[in-house]
PDB file of C-alpha atoms in Angstrom:
ATOM      1  CA  MET A  16      13.587  10.922  10.699  1.00 57.00           C
ATOM      2  CA  GLU A  17      11.486  10.108  13.771  1.00 53.00           C
ATOM      3  CA  LYS A  18      11.297   7.695  16.634  1.00 51.00           C
ATOM      4  CA  VAL A  19       7.971   5.946  17.244  1.00 50.00           C
ATOM      5  CA  GLY A  20       6.659   4.180  20.321  1.00 44.00           C
ATOM      6  CA  LYS A  21       9.492   2.079  21.735  1.00 42.00           C
ATOM      7  CA  PHE A  22      11.816   2.975  18.894  1.00 45.00           C
ATOM      8  CA  ALA A  23      15.420   3.433  20.030  1.00 38.00           C
ATOM      9  CA  VAL A  24      14.787   1.101  22.962  1.00 33.00           C
ATOM     10  CA  LYS A  25      16.765  -2.134  22.820  1.00 34.00           C
ATOM     11  CA  SER A  26      14.834  -5.386  22.780  1.00 35.00           C
ATOM     12  CA  ARG A  27      16.022  -7.073  25.991  1.00 32.00           C
ATOM     13  CA  TYR A  28      15.852 -10.781  25.274  1.00 32.00           C
ATOM     14  CA  ALA A  29      18.383 -13.515  25.813  1.00 34.00           C
ATOM     15  CA  ASN A  30      18.571 -15.850  22.855  1.00 38.00           C
ATOM     16  CA  ARG A  31      17.191 -19.337  23.385  1.00 41.00           C
ATOM     17  CA  ILE A  32      17.446 -22.182  20.880  1.00 43.00           C
ATOM     18  CA  PRO A  33      14.284 -24.318  20.989  1.00 47.00           C
ATOM     19  CA  LYS A  34      15.046 -27.988  21.512  1.00 46.00           C
ATOM     20  CA  ASN A  35      13.392 -29.026  18.270  1.00 45.00           C
ATOM     21  CA  TYR A  36      15.932 -26.882  16.374  1.00 44.00           C
ATOM     22  CA  LEU A  37      18.987 -28.811  17.514  1.00 44.00           C
ATOM     23  CA  LEU A  38      18.794 -31.494  14.832  1.00 41.00           C
ATOM     24  CA  LEU A  39      18.493 -28.758  12.217  1.00 46.00           C
ATOM     25  CA  LEU A  40      21.247 -26.513  13.541  1.00 44.00           C
ATOM     26  CA  LEU A  41      23.986 -28.040  11.424  1.00 41.00           C
ATOM     27  CA  SER A  42      22.126 -27.211   8.218  1.00 41.00           C
ATOM     28  CA  LEU A  43      21.503 -23.680   9.438  1.00 43.00           C
ATOM     29  CA  LEU A  44      25.156 -23.195  10.189  1.00 41.00           C
ATOM     30  CA  LEU A  45      25.820 -24.050   6.583  1.00 38.00           C
ATOM     31  CA  PHE A  46      23.041 -22.021   5.005  1.00 39.00           C
ATOM     32  CA  GLY A  47      21.378 -19.346   6.991  1.00 44.00           C
ATOM     33  CA  CYS A  48      19.674 -16.980   9.390  1.00 55.00           C
ATOM     34  CA  GLY A  49      18.340 -14.713   6.669  1.00 48.00           C
ATOM     35  CA  THR A  50      18.237 -14.745   2.864  1.00 43.00           C
ATOM     36  CA  SER A  51      20.401 -13.219   0.077  1.00 38.00           C
ATOM     37  CA  ASN A  52      22.184  -9.823  -0.846  1.00 36.00           C
ATOM     38  CA  ASP A  53      22.983  -6.895  -3.317  1.00 36.00           C
ATOM     39  CA  GLY A  54      25.731  -4.597  -4.520  1.00 38.00           C
ATOM     40  CA  ASP A  55      29.444  -5.024  -5.183  1.00 39.00           C
ATOM     41  CA  THR A  56      30.741  -4.299  -1.680  1.00 40.00           C
ATOM     42  CA  SER A  57      33.538  -6.641  -0.615  1.00 41.00           C
ATOM     43  CA  GLU A  58      34.632  -7.591   2.877  1.00 45.00           C
ATOM     44  CA  THR A  59      37.329  -4.946   2.564  1.00 47.00           C
ATOM     45  CA  ASP A  60      34.584  -2.399   1.916  1.00 80.00           C
ATOM     46  CA  LEU A  61      32.812  -3.572   5.049  1.00 78.00           C
ATOM     47  CA  GLU A  62      35.954  -2.840   7.007  1.00 78.00           C
ATOM     48  CA  GLU A  63      35.964   0.645   5.515  1.00 83.00           C
ATOM     49  CA  LEU A  64      32.331   1.160   6.536  1.00 83.00           C
ATOM     50  CA  THR A  65      33.216   0.404  10.157  1.00 78.00           C
ATOM     51  CA  LYS A  66      35.165   3.683  10.147  1.00 83.00           C
ATOM     52  CA  ILE A  67      31.993   5.698   9.567  1.00 83.00           C
ATOM     53  CA  GLU A  68      29.255   3.570  11.139  1.00 92.00           C
ATOM     54  CA  VAL A  69      27.647   4.690  14.390  1.00 89.00           C
ATOM     55  CA  ALA A  70      29.106   2.789  17.349  1.00 93.00           C
ATOM     56  CA  GLU A  71      26.855   4.202  20.085  1.00 94.00           C
ATOM     57  CA  TYR A  72      23.329   5.560  20.179  1.00 93.00           C
ATOM     58  CA  GLU A  73      21.732   7.391  23.108  1.00 93.00           C
ATOM     59  CA  GLY A  74      24.181   5.791  25.515  1.00 93.00           C
ATOM     60  CA  GLN A  75      23.829   2.278  24.129  1.00 95.00           C
ATOM     61  CA  ASP A  76      26.775   0.474  22.559  1.00 96.00           C
ATOM     62  CA  LEU A  77      26.040  -0.982  19.132  1.00 97.00           C
ATOM     63  CA  SER A  78      27.368  -4.040  17.357  1.00 95.00           C
ATOM     64  CA  SER A  79      29.355  -3.563  14.146  1.00 94.00           C
ATOM     65  CA  LEU A  80      28.525  -4.352  10.523  1.00 90.00           C
ATOM     66  CA  THR A  81      31.276  -6.967  10.699  1.00 89.00           C
ATOM     67  CA  ASP A  82      29.774  -8.806  13.685  1.00 91.00           C
ATOM     68  CA  PHE A  83      27.378 -10.806  11.472  1.00 89.00           C
ATOM     69  CA  ARG A  84      28.032 -14.294  10.106  1.00 85.00           C
ATOM     70  CA  GLU A  85      27.492 -15.025   6.407  1.00 84.00           C
ATOM     71  CA  ASN A  86      24.831 -17.706   6.351  1.00 83.00           C
ATOM     72  CA  SER A  87      22.462 -16.877   3.502  1.00 87.00           C
ATOM     73  CA  ILE A  88      21.267 -19.732   1.304  1.00 90.00           C
ATOM     74  CA  LYS A  89      23.131 -18.632  -1.837  1.00 93.00           C
ATOM     75  CA  GLY A  90      25.594 -16.035  -0.601  1.00 90.00           C
ATOM     76  CA  PRO A  91      25.360 -12.254  -0.975  1.00 92.00           C
ATOM     77  CA  GLN A  92      23.088 -10.977  -3.730  1.00 94.00           C
ATOM     78  CA  TYR A  93      24.005  -7.980  -5.866  1.00 95.00           C
ATOM     79  CA  ILE A  94      20.953  -6.062  -6.988  1.00 96.00           C
ATOM     80  CA  ASP A  95      21.049  -3.369  -9.672  1.00 96.00           C
ATOM     81  CA  ILE A  96      19.364  -0.434  -7.956  1.00 96.00           C
ATOM     82  CA  ASP A  97      18.654   1.228 -11.305  1.00 96.00           C
ATOM     83  CA  THR A  98      16.289  -1.593 -12.276  1.00 97.00           C
ATOM     84  CA  TYR A  99      15.168  -2.699  -8.805  1.00 98.00           C
ATOM     85  CA  MET A 100      11.428  -2.722  -8.074  1.00 98.00           C
ATOM     86  CA  LEU A 101       9.688  -3.742  -4.857  1.00 98.00           C
ATOM     87  CA  THR A 102       6.439  -5.532  -5.720  1.00 98.00           C
ATOM     88  CA  ILE A 103       3.535  -5.402  -3.259  1.00 98.00           C
ATOM     89  CA  ASP A 104       0.658  -7.592  -4.381  1.00 98.00           C
ATOM     90  CA  GLY A 105      -1.697 -10.401  -3.416  1.00 98.00           C
ATOM     91  CA  LEU A 106      -4.845  -9.483  -1.494  1.00 98.00           C
ATOM     92  CA  VAL A 107      -4.657  -5.772  -2.237  1.00 98.00           C
ATOM     93  CA  GLU A 108      -6.874  -3.481  -4.269  1.00 98.00           C
ATOM     94  CA  GLN A 109      -4.005  -1.595  -5.881  1.00 98.00           C
ATOM     95  CA  PRO A 110      -0.877  -3.729  -6.489  1.00 98.00           C
ATOM     96  CA  ALA A 111       2.280  -1.651  -6.647  1.00 98.00           C
ATOM     97  CA  SER A 112       5.789  -1.852  -8.051  1.00 98.00           C
ATOM     98  CA  LEU A 113       7.949   0.697  -6.271  1.00 98.00           C
ATOM     99  CA  SER A 114      11.435   1.858  -7.129  1.00 98.00           C
ATOM    100  CA  TYR A 115      14.042   2.224  -4.395  1.00 98.00           C
ATOM    101  CA  GLY A 116      13.458   5.962  -4.347  1.00 98.00           C
ATOM    102  CA  GLU A 117       9.691   5.592  -4.168  1.00 98.00           C
ATOM    103  CA  VAL A 118       9.973   3.342  -1.128  1.00 98.00           C
ATOM    104  CA  LEU A 119      12.219   5.897   0.537  1.00 98.00           C
ATOM    105  CA  ASP A 120       9.737   8.691  -0.160  1.00 98.00           C
ATOM    106  CA  ASN A 121       7.922   7.441   2.950  1.00 98.00           C
ATOM    107  CA  GLN A 122       8.631   8.719   6.463  1.00 98.00           C
ATOM    108  CA  LYS A 123      11.873   7.315   7.902  1.00 98.00           C
ATOM    109  CA  TYR A 124      12.153   5.853  11.389  1.00 98.00           C
ATOM    110  CA  THR A 125      15.058   4.693  13.526  1.00 97.00           C
ATOM    111  CA  LYS A 126      15.164   2.034  16.215  1.00 97.00           C
ATOM    112  CA  VAL A 127      17.756  -0.047  18.023  1.00 97.00           C
ATOM    113  CA  VAL A 128      16.717  -3.687  17.703  1.00 97.00           C
ATOM    114  CA  THR A 129      18.588  -6.875  18.551  1.00 97.00           C
ATOM    115  CA  LEU A 130      18.788  -9.656  15.962  1.00 97.00           C
ATOM    116  CA  HIS A 131      19.025 -13.094  17.591  1.00 96.00           C
ATOM    117  CA  CYS A 132      20.182 -15.969  15.402  1.00 94.00           C
ATOM    118  CA  VAL A 133      19.374 -19.589  16.262  1.00 91.00           C
ATOM    119  CA  GLU A 134      23.098 -20.262  15.865  1.00 90.00           C
ATOM    120  CA  GLY A 135      23.525 -18.559  19.236  1.00 91.00           C
ATOM    121  CA  TRP A 136      24.867 -15.123  18.314  1.00 93.00           C
ATOM    122  CA  SER A 137      23.157 -11.732  18.411  1.00 96.00           C
ATOM    123  CA  VAL A 138      23.798  -8.141  17.322  1.00 96.00           C
ATOM    124  CA  ASP A 139      22.434  -4.799  18.534  1.00 97.00           C
ATOM    125  CA  ILE A 140      21.975  -2.520  15.525  1.00 97.00           C
ATOM    126  CA  LEU A 141      20.525   0.943  14.906  1.00 97.00           C
ATOM    127  CA  TRP A 142      18.123   0.356  12.011  1.00 98.00           C
ATOM    128  CA  GLU A 143      16.634   3.050   9.804  1.00 98.00           C
ATOM    129  CA  GLY A 144      13.771   2.355   7.440  1.00 98.00           C
ATOM    130  CA  VAL A 145      10.112   2.742   6.551  1.00 98.00           C
ATOM    131  CA  LEU A 146       7.108   1.204   8.252  1.00 98.00           C
ATOM    132  CA  LEU A 147       5.387  -1.616   6.416  1.00 98.00           C
ATOM    133  CA  ALA A 148       2.110  -0.054   7.546  1.00 98.00           C
ATOM    134  CA  ASP A 149       2.917   3.040   5.486  1.00 98.00           C
ATOM    135  CA  LEU A 150       3.611   0.923   2.408  1.00 98.00           C
ATOM    136  CA  PHE A 151       0.372  -0.985   2.892  1.00 98.00           C
ATOM    137  CA  GLU A 152      -1.651   2.232   2.977  1.00 97.00           C
ATOM    138  CA  GLY A 153      -0.784   2.763  -0.671  1.00 95.00           C
ATOM    139  CA  VAL A 154      -2.088  -0.608  -1.841  1.00 98.00           C
ATOM    140  CA  ASP A 155      -5.377  -0.833   0.100  1.00 97.00           C
ATOM    141  CA  VAL A 156      -5.106  -4.220   1.810  1.00 98.00           C
ATOM    142  CA  GLN A 157      -8.212  -6.407   1.565  1.00 98.00           C
ATOM    143  CA  GLU A 158      -9.991  -7.435   4.773  1.00 97.00           C
ATOM    144  CA  SER A 159      -9.348 -11.136   4.110  1.00 98.00           C
ATOM    145  CA  ALA A 160      -5.556 -10.701   4.323  1.00 98.00           C
ATOM    146  CA  ASP A 161      -4.029 -11.968   7.558  1.00 98.00           C
ATOM    147  CA  THR A 162      -0.517 -12.958   6.491  1.00 98.00           C
ATOM    148  CA  VAL A 163       2.401 -11.139   4.879  1.00 98.00           C
ATOM    149  CA  ILE A 164       4.792 -13.220   2.787  1.00 98.00           C
ATOM    150  CA  PHE A 165       8.240 -11.847   1.958  1.00 98.00           C
ATOM    151  CA  TYR A 166      10.369 -12.990  -0.985  1.00 98.00           C
ATOM    152  CA  SER A 167      14.071 -12.436  -1.588  1.00 98.00           C
ATOM    153  CA  GLU A 168      16.264 -12.111  -4.653  1.00 97.00           C
ATOM    154  CA  ASP A 169      17.812 -15.536  -3.992  1.00 95.00           C
ATOM    155  CA  GLY A 170      14.552 -17.466  -3.693  1.00 96.00           C
ATOM    156  CA  TYR A 171      14.310 -17.283   0.090  1.00 97.00           C
ATOM    157  CA  SER A 172      10.921 -16.640   1.678  1.00 98.00           C
ATOM    158  CA  THR A 173       9.327 -16.222   5.092  1.00 98.00           C
ATOM    159  CA  SER A 174       6.115 -14.804   6.543  1.00 98.00           C
ATOM    160  CA  LEU A 175       4.605 -12.996   9.504  1.00 98.00           C
ATOM    161  CA  PRO A 176       1.043 -12.369  10.629  1.00 98.00           C
ATOM    162  CA  LEU A 177      -0.272  -9.034   9.350  1.00 98.00           C
ATOM    163  CA  GLN A 178      -1.481  -8.175  12.849  1.00 98.00           C
ATOM    164  CA  THR A 179       2.019  -8.676  14.266  1.00 98.00           C
ATOM    165  CA  ILE A 180       3.459  -6.301  11.700  1.00 98.00           C
ATOM    166  CA  MET A 181       0.863  -3.641  12.439  1.00 98.00           C
ATOM    167  CA  ASP A 182       0.938  -4.009  16.226  1.00 97.00           C
ATOM    168  CA  ARG A 183       4.745  -3.972  16.451  1.00 97.00           C
ATOM    169  CA  GLN A 184       5.199  -1.233  13.836  1.00 97.00           C
ATOM    170  CA  LEU A 185       7.695  -3.376  11.954  1.00 98.00           C
ATOM    171  CA  MET A 186       9.778  -1.818   9.214  1.00 98.00           C
ATOM    172  CA  ILE A 187      12.048  -2.685   6.335  1.00 98.00           C
ATOM    173  CA  ALA A 188      15.454  -1.113   6.827  1.00 98.00           C
ATOM    174  CA  TYR A 189      17.695   0.534   4.269  1.00 98.00           C
ATOM    175  CA  LYS A 190      20.364   1.690   6.728  1.00 97.00           C
ATOM    176  CA  MET A 191      22.159   0.159   9.687  1.00 95.00           C
ATOM    177  CA  ASN A 192      24.306   2.093  12.144  1.00 96.00           C
ATOM    178  CA  GLY A 193      23.892   5.161   9.962  1.00 95.00           C
ATOM    179  CA  VAL A 194      25.185   3.680   6.700  1.00 95.00           C
ATOM    180  CA  VAL A 195      23.263   2.302   3.723  1.00 95.00           C
ATOM    181  CA  LEU A 196      23.000  -1.480   3.880  1.00 95.00           C
ATOM    182  CA  PRO A 197      25.944  -3.058   2.095  1.00 94.00           C
ATOM    183  CA  PRO A 198      25.174  -6.034  -0.168  1.00 93.00           C
ATOM    184  CA  GLU A 199      26.346  -8.462   2.507  1.00 91.00           C
ATOM    185  CA  ARG A 200      23.710  -7.098   4.873  1.00 92.00           C
ATOM    186  CA  GLY A 201      20.708  -7.110   2.575  1.00 95.00           C
ATOM    187  CA  PHE A 202      20.709  -4.088   0.275  1.00 96.00           C
ATOM    188  CA  PRO A 203      18.330  -2.657  -0.683  1.00 97.00           C
ATOM    189  CA  PHE A 204      15.954  -3.717   2.127  1.00 98.00           C
ATOM    190  CA  GLN A 205      15.956  -6.054   5.126  1.00 98.00           C
ATOM    191  CA  LEU A 206      12.985  -6.852   7.330  1.00 98.00           C
ATOM    192  CA  VAL A 207      13.528  -5.804  10.949  1.00 98.00           C
ATOM    193  CA  ALA A 208      11.530  -8.638  12.527  1.00 98.00           C
ATOM    194  CA  GLU A 209      11.777  -7.514  16.120  1.00 97.00           C
ATOM    195  CA  ASP A 210      11.414 -10.259  18.747  1.00 96.00           C
ATOM    196  CA  LYS A 211      11.626 -12.931  16.028  1.00 98.00           C
ATOM    197  CA  LEU A 212      14.581 -15.236  15.423  1.00 97.00           C
ATOM    198  CA  GLY A 213      16.988 -14.365  12.640  1.00 96.00           C
ATOM    199  CA  TYR A 214      15.521 -16.538   9.907  1.00 97.00           C
ATOM    200  CA  LYS A 215      12.529 -14.190   9.858  1.00 98.00           C
ATOM    201  CA  TRP A 216      14.828 -11.217   9.130  1.00 98.00           C
ATOM    202  CA  ILE A 217      14.687 -11.670   5.375  1.00 98.00           C
ATOM    203  CA  LYS A 218      17.216  -9.701   3.303  1.00 97.00           C
ATOM    204  CA  TRP A 219      17.264  -8.477  -0.309  1.00 97.00           C
ATOM    205  CA  ILE A 220      13.466  -8.185  -0.346  1.00 98.00           C
ATOM    206  CA  THR A 221      11.980  -8.060  -3.843  1.00 98.00           C
ATOM    207  CA  ARG A 222       8.322  -8.893  -3.236  1.00 98.00           C
ATOM    208  CA  ILE A 223       5.778  -8.564  -0.423  1.00 98.00           C
ATOM    209  CA  GLU A 224       2.570 -10.560  -0.819  1.00 98.00           C
ATOM    210  CA  LEU A 225      -0.575 -10.005   1.265  1.00 98.00           C
ATOM    211  CA  SER A 226      -2.217 -13.390   1.769  1.00 98.00           C
ATOM    212  CA  ASP A 227      -4.893 -15.296   3.680  1.00 98.00           C
ATOM    213  CA  ASP A 228      -2.650 -18.360   4.022  1.00 98.00           C
ATOM    214  CA  ALA A 229      -1.892 -18.250   7.750  1.00 97.00           C
ATOM    215  CA  ASP A 230      -0.143 -21.620   7.448  1.00 96.00           C
ATOM    216  CA  PHE A 231       2.357 -20.493   4.817  1.00 98.00           C
ATOM    217  CA  LYS A 232       5.831 -21.818   5.503  1.00 97.00           C
ATOM    218  CA  GLY A 233       8.953 -20.195   4.165  1.00 98.00           C
ATOM    219  CA  TYR A 234      12.355 -21.646   3.329  1.00 97.00           C
ATOM    220  CA  TRP A 235      13.484 -22.692   6.820  1.00 96.00           C
ATOM    221  CA  GLU A 236       9.973 -23.242   8.122  1.00 97.00           C
ATOM    222  CA  GLN A 237       9.491 -25.911   5.437  1.00 97.00           C
ATOM    223  CA  ARG A 238      12.592 -27.576   6.849  1.00 96.00           C
ATOM    224  CA  GLY A 239      11.231 -27.875  10.371  1.00 96.00           C
ATOM    225  CA  PHE A 240      11.756 -24.492  11.967  1.00 96.00           C
ATOM    226  CA  ASP A 241       8.975 -23.023  14.101  1.00 96.00           C
ATOM    227  CA  ASN A 242       6.756 -20.696  12.076  1.00 97.00           C
ATOM    228  CA  GLU A 243       6.294 -18.420  15.098  1.00 97.00           C
ATOM    229  CA  ALA A 244      10.057 -17.969  15.628  1.00 97.00           C
ATOM    230  CA  ASP A 245       9.564 -16.045  18.865  1.00 97.00           C
ATOM    231  CA  VAL A 246      12.666 -15.025  20.803  1.00 96.00           C
ATOM    232  CA  LYS A 247      12.329 -16.576  24.243  1.00 88.00           C
ATOM    233  CA  PRO A 248      12.939 -14.346  27.313  1.00 79.00           C
TER     234      PRO A 248
END
């Protein structure tokens, strides 16, 4: 496990809700800041996990696993890890289908990053995962690719510029506060979309597509949300 660059340094942004989101906020309250979920962990199990999760990291207080709101579009997803495969395809020379274990064969990194939801709440979490850049090395991304599209088990989707992912060293997490993601939090993998609003933090990732469609719009973006989704200082 290593720390890279600004890893383990909290993102210091106050959440701001863009004015054009206000008419859409009611629908988001009903449906979501992320995507779907996996496993058979109940809310009672989440309470049990709070007994072993890390509450402080390098002097910084952390939020708890129970500080999130359930707002995915179809509720928690429960993925069978024995059959799970992460597909990486699109504008790549060597498409890949990776098992959970194969993804985790890559170097692990930890970082404290704040998730800001457009609903007005935020959480500071210690994330552990693998860099998307490391995964992309194995598929040989074509030069024409400029966009990365993420798909979830429940049909949710979102995207980010490839350059943003590489410049910010973004990762997909498999642990939070020292414990493996429970189904309610996105098992097996959640995108840690640092400095982006919560609807970019897609959970239960099943496919990652390299694309040249810079105008691609995901689930909430199709419904009027800003495709940039930058957290405002």
